[in-house]
PDB file of C-alpha atoms in Angstrom:
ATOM      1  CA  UNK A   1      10.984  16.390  -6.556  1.00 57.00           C
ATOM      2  CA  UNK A   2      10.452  13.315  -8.858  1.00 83.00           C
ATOM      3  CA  UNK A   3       8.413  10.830  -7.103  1.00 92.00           C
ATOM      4  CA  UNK A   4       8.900   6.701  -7.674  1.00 95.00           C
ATOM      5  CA  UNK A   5       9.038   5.208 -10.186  1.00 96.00           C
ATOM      6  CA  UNK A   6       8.366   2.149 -12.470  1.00 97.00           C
ATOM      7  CA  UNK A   7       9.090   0.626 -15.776  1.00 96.00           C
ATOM      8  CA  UNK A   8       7.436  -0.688 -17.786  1.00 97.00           C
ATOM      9  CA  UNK A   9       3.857   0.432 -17.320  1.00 95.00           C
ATOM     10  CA  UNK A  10       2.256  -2.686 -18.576  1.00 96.00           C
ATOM     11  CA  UNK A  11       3.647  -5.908 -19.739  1.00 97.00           C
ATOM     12  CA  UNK A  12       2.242  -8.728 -21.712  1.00 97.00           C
ATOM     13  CA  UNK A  13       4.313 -11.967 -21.594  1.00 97.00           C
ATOM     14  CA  UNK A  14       3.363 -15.547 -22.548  1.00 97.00           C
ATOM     15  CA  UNK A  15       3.617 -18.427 -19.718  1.00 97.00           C
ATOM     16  CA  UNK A  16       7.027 -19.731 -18.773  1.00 97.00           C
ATOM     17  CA  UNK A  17       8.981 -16.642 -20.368  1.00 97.00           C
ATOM     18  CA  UNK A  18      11.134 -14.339 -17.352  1.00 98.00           C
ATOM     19  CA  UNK A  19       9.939 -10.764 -16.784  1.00 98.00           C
ATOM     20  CA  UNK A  20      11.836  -8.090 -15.097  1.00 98.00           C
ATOM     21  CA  UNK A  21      10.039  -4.987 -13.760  1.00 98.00           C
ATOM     22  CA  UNK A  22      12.353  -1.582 -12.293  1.00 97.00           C
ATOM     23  CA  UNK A  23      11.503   1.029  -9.940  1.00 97.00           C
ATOM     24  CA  UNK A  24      12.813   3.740  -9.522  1.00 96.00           C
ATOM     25  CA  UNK A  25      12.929   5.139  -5.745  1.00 95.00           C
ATOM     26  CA  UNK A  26      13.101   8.627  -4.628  1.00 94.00           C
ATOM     27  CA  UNK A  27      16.234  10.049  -4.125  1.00 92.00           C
ATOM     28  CA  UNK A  28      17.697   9.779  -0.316  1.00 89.00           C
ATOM     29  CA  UNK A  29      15.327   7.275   0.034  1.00 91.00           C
ATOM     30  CA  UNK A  30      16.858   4.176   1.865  1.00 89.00           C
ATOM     31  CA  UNK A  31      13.784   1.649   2.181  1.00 91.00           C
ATOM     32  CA  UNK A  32      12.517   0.043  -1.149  1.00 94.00           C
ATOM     33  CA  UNK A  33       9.376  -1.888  -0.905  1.00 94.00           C
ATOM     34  CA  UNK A  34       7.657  -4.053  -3.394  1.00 96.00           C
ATOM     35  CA  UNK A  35       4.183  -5.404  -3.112  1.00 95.00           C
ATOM     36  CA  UNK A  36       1.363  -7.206  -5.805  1.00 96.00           C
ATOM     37  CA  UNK A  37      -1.725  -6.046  -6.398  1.00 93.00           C
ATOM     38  CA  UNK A  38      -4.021  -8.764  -7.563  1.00 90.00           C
ATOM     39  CA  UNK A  39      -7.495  -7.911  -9.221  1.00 82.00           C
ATOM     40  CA  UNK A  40      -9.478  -6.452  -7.060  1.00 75.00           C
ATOM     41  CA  UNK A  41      -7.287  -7.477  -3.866  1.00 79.00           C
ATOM     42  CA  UNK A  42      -5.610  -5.793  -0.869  1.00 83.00           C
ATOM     43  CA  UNK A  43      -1.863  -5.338  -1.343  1.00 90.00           C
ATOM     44  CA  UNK A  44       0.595  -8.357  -0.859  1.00 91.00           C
ATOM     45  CA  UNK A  45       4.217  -7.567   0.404  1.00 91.00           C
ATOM     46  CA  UNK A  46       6.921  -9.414  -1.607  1.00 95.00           C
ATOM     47  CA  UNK A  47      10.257  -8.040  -0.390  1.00 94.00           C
ATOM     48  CA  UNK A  48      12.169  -5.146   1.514  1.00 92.00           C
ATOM     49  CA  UNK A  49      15.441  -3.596   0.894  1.00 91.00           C
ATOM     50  CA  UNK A  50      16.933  -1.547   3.461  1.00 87.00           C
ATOM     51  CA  UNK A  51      20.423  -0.062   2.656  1.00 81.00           C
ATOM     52  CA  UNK A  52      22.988  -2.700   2.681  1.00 79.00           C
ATOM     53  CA  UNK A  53      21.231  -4.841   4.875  1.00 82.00           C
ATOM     54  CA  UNK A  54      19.702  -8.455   4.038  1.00 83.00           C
ATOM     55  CA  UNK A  55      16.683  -7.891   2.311  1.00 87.00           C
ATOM     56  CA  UNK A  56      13.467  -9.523   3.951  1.00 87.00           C
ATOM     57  CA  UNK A  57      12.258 -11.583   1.224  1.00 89.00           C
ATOM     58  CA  UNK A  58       9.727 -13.396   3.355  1.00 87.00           C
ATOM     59  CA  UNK A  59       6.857 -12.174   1.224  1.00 90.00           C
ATOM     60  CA  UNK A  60       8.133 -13.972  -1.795  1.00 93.00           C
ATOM     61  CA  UNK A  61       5.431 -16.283  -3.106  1.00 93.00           C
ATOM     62  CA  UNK A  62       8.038 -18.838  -4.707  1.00 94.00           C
ATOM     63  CA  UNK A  63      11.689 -19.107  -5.781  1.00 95.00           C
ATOM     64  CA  UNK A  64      10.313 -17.950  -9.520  1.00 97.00           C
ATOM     65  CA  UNK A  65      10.485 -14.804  -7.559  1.00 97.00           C
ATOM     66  CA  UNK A  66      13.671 -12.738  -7.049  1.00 96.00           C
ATOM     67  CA  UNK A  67      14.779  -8.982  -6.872  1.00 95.00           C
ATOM     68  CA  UNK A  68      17.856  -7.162  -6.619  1.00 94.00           C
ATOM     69  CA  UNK A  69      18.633  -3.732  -5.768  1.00 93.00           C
ATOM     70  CA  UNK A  70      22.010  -2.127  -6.914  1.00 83.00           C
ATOM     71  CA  UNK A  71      23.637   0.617  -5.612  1.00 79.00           C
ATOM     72  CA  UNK A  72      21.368   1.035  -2.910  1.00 75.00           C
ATOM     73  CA  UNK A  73      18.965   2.721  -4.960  1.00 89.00           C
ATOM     74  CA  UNK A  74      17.399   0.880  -8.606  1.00 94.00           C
ATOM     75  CA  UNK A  75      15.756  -2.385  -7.780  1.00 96.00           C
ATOM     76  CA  UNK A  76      14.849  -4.725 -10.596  1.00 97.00           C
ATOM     77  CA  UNK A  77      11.916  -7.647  -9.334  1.00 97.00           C
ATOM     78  CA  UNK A  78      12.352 -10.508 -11.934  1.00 97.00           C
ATOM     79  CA  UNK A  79      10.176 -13.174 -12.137  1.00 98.00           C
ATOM     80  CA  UNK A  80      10.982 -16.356 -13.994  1.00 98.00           C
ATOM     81  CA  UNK A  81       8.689 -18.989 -15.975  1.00 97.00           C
ATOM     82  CA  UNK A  82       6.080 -16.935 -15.252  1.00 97.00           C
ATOM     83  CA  UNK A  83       2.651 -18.523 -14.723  1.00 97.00           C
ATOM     84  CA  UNK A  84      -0.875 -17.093 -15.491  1.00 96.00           C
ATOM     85  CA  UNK A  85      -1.619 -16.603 -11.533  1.00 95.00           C
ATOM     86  CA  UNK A  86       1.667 -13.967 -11.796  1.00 96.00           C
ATOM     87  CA  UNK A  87      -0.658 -11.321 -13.969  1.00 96.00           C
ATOM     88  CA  UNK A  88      -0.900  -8.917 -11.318  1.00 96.00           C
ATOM     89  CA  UNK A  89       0.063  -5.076 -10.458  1.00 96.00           C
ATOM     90  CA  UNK A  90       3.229  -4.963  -9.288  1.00 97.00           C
ATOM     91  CA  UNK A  91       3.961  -1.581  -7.118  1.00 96.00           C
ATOM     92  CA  UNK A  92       7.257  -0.563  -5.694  1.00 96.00           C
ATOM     93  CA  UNK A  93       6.916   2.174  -2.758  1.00 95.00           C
ATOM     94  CA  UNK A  94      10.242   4.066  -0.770  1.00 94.00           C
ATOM     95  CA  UNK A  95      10.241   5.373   2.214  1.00 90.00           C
ATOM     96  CA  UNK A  96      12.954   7.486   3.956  1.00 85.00           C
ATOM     97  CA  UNK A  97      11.261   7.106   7.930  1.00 80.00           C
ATOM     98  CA  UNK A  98       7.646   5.339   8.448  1.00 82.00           C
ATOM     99  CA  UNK A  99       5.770   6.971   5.447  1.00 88.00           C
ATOM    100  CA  UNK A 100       6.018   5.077   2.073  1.00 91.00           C
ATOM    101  CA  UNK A 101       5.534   6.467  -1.207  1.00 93.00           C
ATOM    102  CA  UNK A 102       4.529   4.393  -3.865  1.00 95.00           C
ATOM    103  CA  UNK A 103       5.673   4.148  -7.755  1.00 95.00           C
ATOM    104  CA  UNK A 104       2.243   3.914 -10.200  1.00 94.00           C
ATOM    105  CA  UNK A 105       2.916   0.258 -10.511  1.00 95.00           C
ATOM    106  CA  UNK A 106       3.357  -2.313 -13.418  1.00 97.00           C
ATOM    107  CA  UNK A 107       0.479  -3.945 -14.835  1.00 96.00           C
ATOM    108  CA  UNK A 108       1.720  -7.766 -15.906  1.00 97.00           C
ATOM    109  CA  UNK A 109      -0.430  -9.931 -18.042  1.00 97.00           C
ATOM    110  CA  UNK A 110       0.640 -13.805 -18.609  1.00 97.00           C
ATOM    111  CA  UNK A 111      -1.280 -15.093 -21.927  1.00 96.00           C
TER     112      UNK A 111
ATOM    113  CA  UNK B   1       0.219 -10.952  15.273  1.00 68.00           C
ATOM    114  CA  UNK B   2      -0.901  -7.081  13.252  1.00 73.00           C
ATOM    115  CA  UNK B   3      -4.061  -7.334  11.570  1.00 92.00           C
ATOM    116  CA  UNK B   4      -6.235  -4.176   9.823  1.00 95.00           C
ATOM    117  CA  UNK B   5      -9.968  -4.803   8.556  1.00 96.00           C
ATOM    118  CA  UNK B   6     -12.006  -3.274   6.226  1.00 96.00           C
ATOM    119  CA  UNK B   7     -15.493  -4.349   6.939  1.00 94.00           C
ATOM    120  CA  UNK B   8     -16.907  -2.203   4.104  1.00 95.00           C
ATOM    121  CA  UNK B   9     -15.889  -3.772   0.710  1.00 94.00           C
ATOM    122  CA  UNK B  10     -18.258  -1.104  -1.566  1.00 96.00           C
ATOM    123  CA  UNK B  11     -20.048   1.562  -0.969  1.00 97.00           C
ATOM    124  CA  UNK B  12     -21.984   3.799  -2.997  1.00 97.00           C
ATOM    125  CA  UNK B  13     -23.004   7.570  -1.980  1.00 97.00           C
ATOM    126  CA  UNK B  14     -24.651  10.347  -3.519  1.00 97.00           C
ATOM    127  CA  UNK B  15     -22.707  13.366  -3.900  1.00 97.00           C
ATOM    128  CA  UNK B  16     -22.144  15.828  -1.109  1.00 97.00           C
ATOM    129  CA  UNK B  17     -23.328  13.330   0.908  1.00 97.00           C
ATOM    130  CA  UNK B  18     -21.054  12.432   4.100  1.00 97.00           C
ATOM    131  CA  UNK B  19     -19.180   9.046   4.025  1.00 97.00           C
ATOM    132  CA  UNK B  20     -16.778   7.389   7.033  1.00 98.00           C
ATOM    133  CA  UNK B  21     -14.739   4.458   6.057  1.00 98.00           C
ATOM    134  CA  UNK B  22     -13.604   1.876   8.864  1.00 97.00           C
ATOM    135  CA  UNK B  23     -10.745   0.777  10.059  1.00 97.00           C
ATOM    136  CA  UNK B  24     -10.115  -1.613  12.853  1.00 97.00           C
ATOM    137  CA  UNK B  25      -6.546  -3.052  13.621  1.00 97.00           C
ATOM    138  CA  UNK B  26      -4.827  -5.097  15.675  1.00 95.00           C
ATOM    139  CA  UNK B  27      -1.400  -5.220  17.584  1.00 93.00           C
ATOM    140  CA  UNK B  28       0.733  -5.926  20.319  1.00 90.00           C
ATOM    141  CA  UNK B  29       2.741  -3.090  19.836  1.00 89.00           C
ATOM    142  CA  UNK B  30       2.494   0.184  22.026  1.00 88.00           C
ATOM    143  CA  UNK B  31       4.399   2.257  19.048  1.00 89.00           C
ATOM    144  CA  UNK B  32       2.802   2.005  15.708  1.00 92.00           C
ATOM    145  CA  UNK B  33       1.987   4.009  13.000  1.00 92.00           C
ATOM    146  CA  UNK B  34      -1.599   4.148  10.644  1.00 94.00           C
ATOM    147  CA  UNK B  35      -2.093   5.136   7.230  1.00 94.00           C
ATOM    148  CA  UNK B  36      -5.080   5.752   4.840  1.00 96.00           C
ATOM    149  CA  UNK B  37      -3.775   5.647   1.060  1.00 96.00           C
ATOM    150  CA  UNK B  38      -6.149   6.289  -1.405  1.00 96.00           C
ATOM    151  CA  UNK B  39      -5.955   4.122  -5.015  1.00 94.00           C
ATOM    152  CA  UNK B  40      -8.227   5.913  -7.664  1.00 93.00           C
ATOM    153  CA  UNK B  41      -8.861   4.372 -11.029  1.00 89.00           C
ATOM    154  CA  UNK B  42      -5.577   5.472 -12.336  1.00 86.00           C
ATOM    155  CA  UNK B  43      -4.151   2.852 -10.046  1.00 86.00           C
ATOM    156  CA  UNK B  44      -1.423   5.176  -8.088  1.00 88.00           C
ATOM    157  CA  UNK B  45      -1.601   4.812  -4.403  1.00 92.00           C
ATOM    158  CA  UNK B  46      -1.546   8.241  -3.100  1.00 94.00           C
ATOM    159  CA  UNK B  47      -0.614   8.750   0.451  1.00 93.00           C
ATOM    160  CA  UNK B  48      -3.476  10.656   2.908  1.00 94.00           C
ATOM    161  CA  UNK B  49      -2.155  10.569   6.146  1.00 92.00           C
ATOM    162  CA  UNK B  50       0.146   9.146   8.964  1.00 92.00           C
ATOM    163  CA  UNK B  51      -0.916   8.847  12.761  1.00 92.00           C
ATOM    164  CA  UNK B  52       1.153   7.923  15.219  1.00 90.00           C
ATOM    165  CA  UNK B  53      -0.029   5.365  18.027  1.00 91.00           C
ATOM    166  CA  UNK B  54       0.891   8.251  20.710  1.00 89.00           C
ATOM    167  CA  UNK B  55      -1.228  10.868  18.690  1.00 86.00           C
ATOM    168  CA  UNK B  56      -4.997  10.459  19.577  1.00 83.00           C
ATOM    169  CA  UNK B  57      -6.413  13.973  18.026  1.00 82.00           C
ATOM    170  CA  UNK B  58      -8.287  13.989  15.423  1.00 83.00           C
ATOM    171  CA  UNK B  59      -7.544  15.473  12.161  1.00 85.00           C
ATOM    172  CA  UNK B  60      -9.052  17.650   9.482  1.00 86.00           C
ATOM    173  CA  UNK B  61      -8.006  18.171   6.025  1.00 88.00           C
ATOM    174  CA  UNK B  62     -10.356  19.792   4.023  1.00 93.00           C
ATOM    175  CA  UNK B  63     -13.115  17.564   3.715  1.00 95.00           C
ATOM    176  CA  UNK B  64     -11.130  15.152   4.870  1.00 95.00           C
ATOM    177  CA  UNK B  65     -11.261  14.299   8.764  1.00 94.00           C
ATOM    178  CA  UNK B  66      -9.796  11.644  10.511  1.00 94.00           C
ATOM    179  CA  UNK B  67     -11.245   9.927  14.087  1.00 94.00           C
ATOM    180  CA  UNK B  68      -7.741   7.880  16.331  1.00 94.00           C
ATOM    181  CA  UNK B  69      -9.675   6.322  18.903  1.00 93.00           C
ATOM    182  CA  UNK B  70      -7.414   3.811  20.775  1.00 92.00           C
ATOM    183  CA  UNK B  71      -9.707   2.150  22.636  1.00 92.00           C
ATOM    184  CA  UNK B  72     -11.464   0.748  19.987  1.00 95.00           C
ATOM    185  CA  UNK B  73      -8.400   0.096  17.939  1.00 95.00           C
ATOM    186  CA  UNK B  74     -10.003   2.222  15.329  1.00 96.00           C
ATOM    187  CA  UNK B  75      -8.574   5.214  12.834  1.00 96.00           C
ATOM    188  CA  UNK B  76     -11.698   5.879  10.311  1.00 96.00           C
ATOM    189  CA  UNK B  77     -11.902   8.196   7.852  1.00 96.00           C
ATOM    190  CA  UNK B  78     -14.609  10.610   7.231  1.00 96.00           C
ATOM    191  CA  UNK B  79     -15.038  12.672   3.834  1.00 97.00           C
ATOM    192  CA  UNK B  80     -17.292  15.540   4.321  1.00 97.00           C
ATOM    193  CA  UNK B  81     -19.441  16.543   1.016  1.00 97.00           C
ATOM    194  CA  UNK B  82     -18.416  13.732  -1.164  1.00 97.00           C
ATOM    195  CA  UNK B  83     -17.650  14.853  -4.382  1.00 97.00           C
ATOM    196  CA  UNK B  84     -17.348  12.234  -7.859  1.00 96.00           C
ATOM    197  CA  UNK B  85     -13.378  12.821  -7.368  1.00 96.00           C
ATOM    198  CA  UNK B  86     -13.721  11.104  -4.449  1.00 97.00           C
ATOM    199  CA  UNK B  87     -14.214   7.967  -5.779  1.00 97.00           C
ATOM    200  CA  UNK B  88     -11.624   5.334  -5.793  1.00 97.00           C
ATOM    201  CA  UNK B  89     -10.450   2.071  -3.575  1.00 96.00           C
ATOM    202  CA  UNK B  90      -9.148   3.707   0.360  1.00 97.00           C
ATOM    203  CA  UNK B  91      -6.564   1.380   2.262  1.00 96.00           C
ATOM    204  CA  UNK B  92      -5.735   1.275   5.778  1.00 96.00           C
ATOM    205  CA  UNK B  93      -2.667   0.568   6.681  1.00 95.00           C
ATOM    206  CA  UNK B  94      -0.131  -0.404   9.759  1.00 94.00           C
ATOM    207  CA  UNK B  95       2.999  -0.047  10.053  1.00 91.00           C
ATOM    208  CA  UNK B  96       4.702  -1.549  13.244  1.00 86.00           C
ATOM    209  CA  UNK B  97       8.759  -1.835  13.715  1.00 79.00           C
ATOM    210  CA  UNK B  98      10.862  -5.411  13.481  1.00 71.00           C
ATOM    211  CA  UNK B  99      14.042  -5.950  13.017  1.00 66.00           C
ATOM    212  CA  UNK B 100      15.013  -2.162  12.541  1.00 64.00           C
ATOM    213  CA  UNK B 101      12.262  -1.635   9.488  1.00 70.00           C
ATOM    214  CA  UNK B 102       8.740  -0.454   9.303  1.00 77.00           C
ATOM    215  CA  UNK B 103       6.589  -3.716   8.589  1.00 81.00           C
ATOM    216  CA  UNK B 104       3.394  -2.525   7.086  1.00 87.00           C
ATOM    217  CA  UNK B 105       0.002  -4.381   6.989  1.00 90.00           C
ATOM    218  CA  UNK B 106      -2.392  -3.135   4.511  1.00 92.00           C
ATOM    219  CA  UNK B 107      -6.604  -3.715   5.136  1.00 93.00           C
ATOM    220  CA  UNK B 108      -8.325  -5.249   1.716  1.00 92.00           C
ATOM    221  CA  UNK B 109      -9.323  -1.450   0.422  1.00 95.00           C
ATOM    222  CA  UNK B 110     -12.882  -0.163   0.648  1.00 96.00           C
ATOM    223  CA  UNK B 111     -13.717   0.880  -2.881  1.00 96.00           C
ATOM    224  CA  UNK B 112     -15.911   4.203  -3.174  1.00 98.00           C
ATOM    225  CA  UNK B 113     -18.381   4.996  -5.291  1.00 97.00           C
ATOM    226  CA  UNK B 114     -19.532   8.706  -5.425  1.00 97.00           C
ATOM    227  CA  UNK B 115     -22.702   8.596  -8.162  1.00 97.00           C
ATOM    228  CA  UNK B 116     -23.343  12.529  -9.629  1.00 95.00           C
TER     229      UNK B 116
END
């Protein structure tokens, strides 16, 4: 079956405009995930949806940072008046139990 | 608090050559989960394998082998005749429950380098 995933692939914004990146998760899947990737760096967790439930948005590095997930399935991660330290991969990952599966991420770029 | 290290940033080997990555964690749970993902230069992570904290045997996939020792809080990962596929960034990972969801802890990646 399809696996996650993300739009757009890449993005190139200039500082201080918003950005908003989608993933896709697989199908049935109730736990949405999404992380940053820096250059060269371990992965970061952002936020968690699962279900209906609160989302955990602990990770969240400011209030720049939100994300939304409708329907219990799309999630959208927008960023606002974003700032050069944002450039970053963004990945999204699902998981139905313990195990998640990740989307191939989207590469952002703040001139 | 759940911790996983990496100690091994890089490393280079030459092909068909054996290589074991480490992993070392830390938690106060008794029911936990570990993961090795691997990231090659595409930039997908691609999901290896899940142990469970009550599952101590070993594992072999291939060339791929994996050594649970609880002990030593350790799951590392061996690859067996390294081939230049092989090479890409490996991440531990745990993934302990709170608050009804899996919170996962990911180690800083060990990247791999298999040279032809």
């Amino acid at each position: 079956g399809a696996g996650v995933s993300q739009s757009p692939s890449n993005k190139v914004t200039e500082k201080g405009k918003d950005v908003e990146l989608r993933c896709d998760p697989i199908s049935g899947h109730t736990a949405l995930y999404w992380y940053r990737q820096s250059l060269g760096q371990g992965l970061e967790f952002l936020i968690y949806f699962q279900g209906n439930s609160a989302p955990d948005k602990s990770g969240l590095p400011s209030d720049r940072f939100s994300a939304e997930r409708t329907g219990g399935s799309v999630s959208t991660l927008t960023i606002q008046r974003t700032q050069q330290e944002d450039s970053a991969v963004y990945l999204c990952a699902s998981s139905s139990q313990t195990t998640q599966y990740f989307g191939p991420g989207t590469r952002l770029l703040v001139l | 608090a759940q911790k996983v290290t990496q100690a091994q940033t890089e490393i280079s080997v030459v092909e068909k050559e054996d290589v074991t990555l480490d992993c070392v964690y830390e938690t106060r749970d008794t029911t936990y989960y570990l993961f090795w993902y691997k990231q090659p230069p595409s930039g997908e992570l691609v999901f290896l394998i899940r142990r469970n904290s009550f599952d101590e045997q070993n594992e072999i996939s291939g060339r791929y082998s994996w050594n649970f020792q609880k002990s030593t809080s350790s799951f590392n990962f061996t690859i067996t005749a390294s081939q230049v596929v092989d090479s890409a960034v490996y991440f531990c990972a745990l993934s302990e429950s709170r608050r009804g969801y899996q919170k996962v802890t990911f180690g800083i990646g060990t990247k791999l380098q298999v040279i032809p």
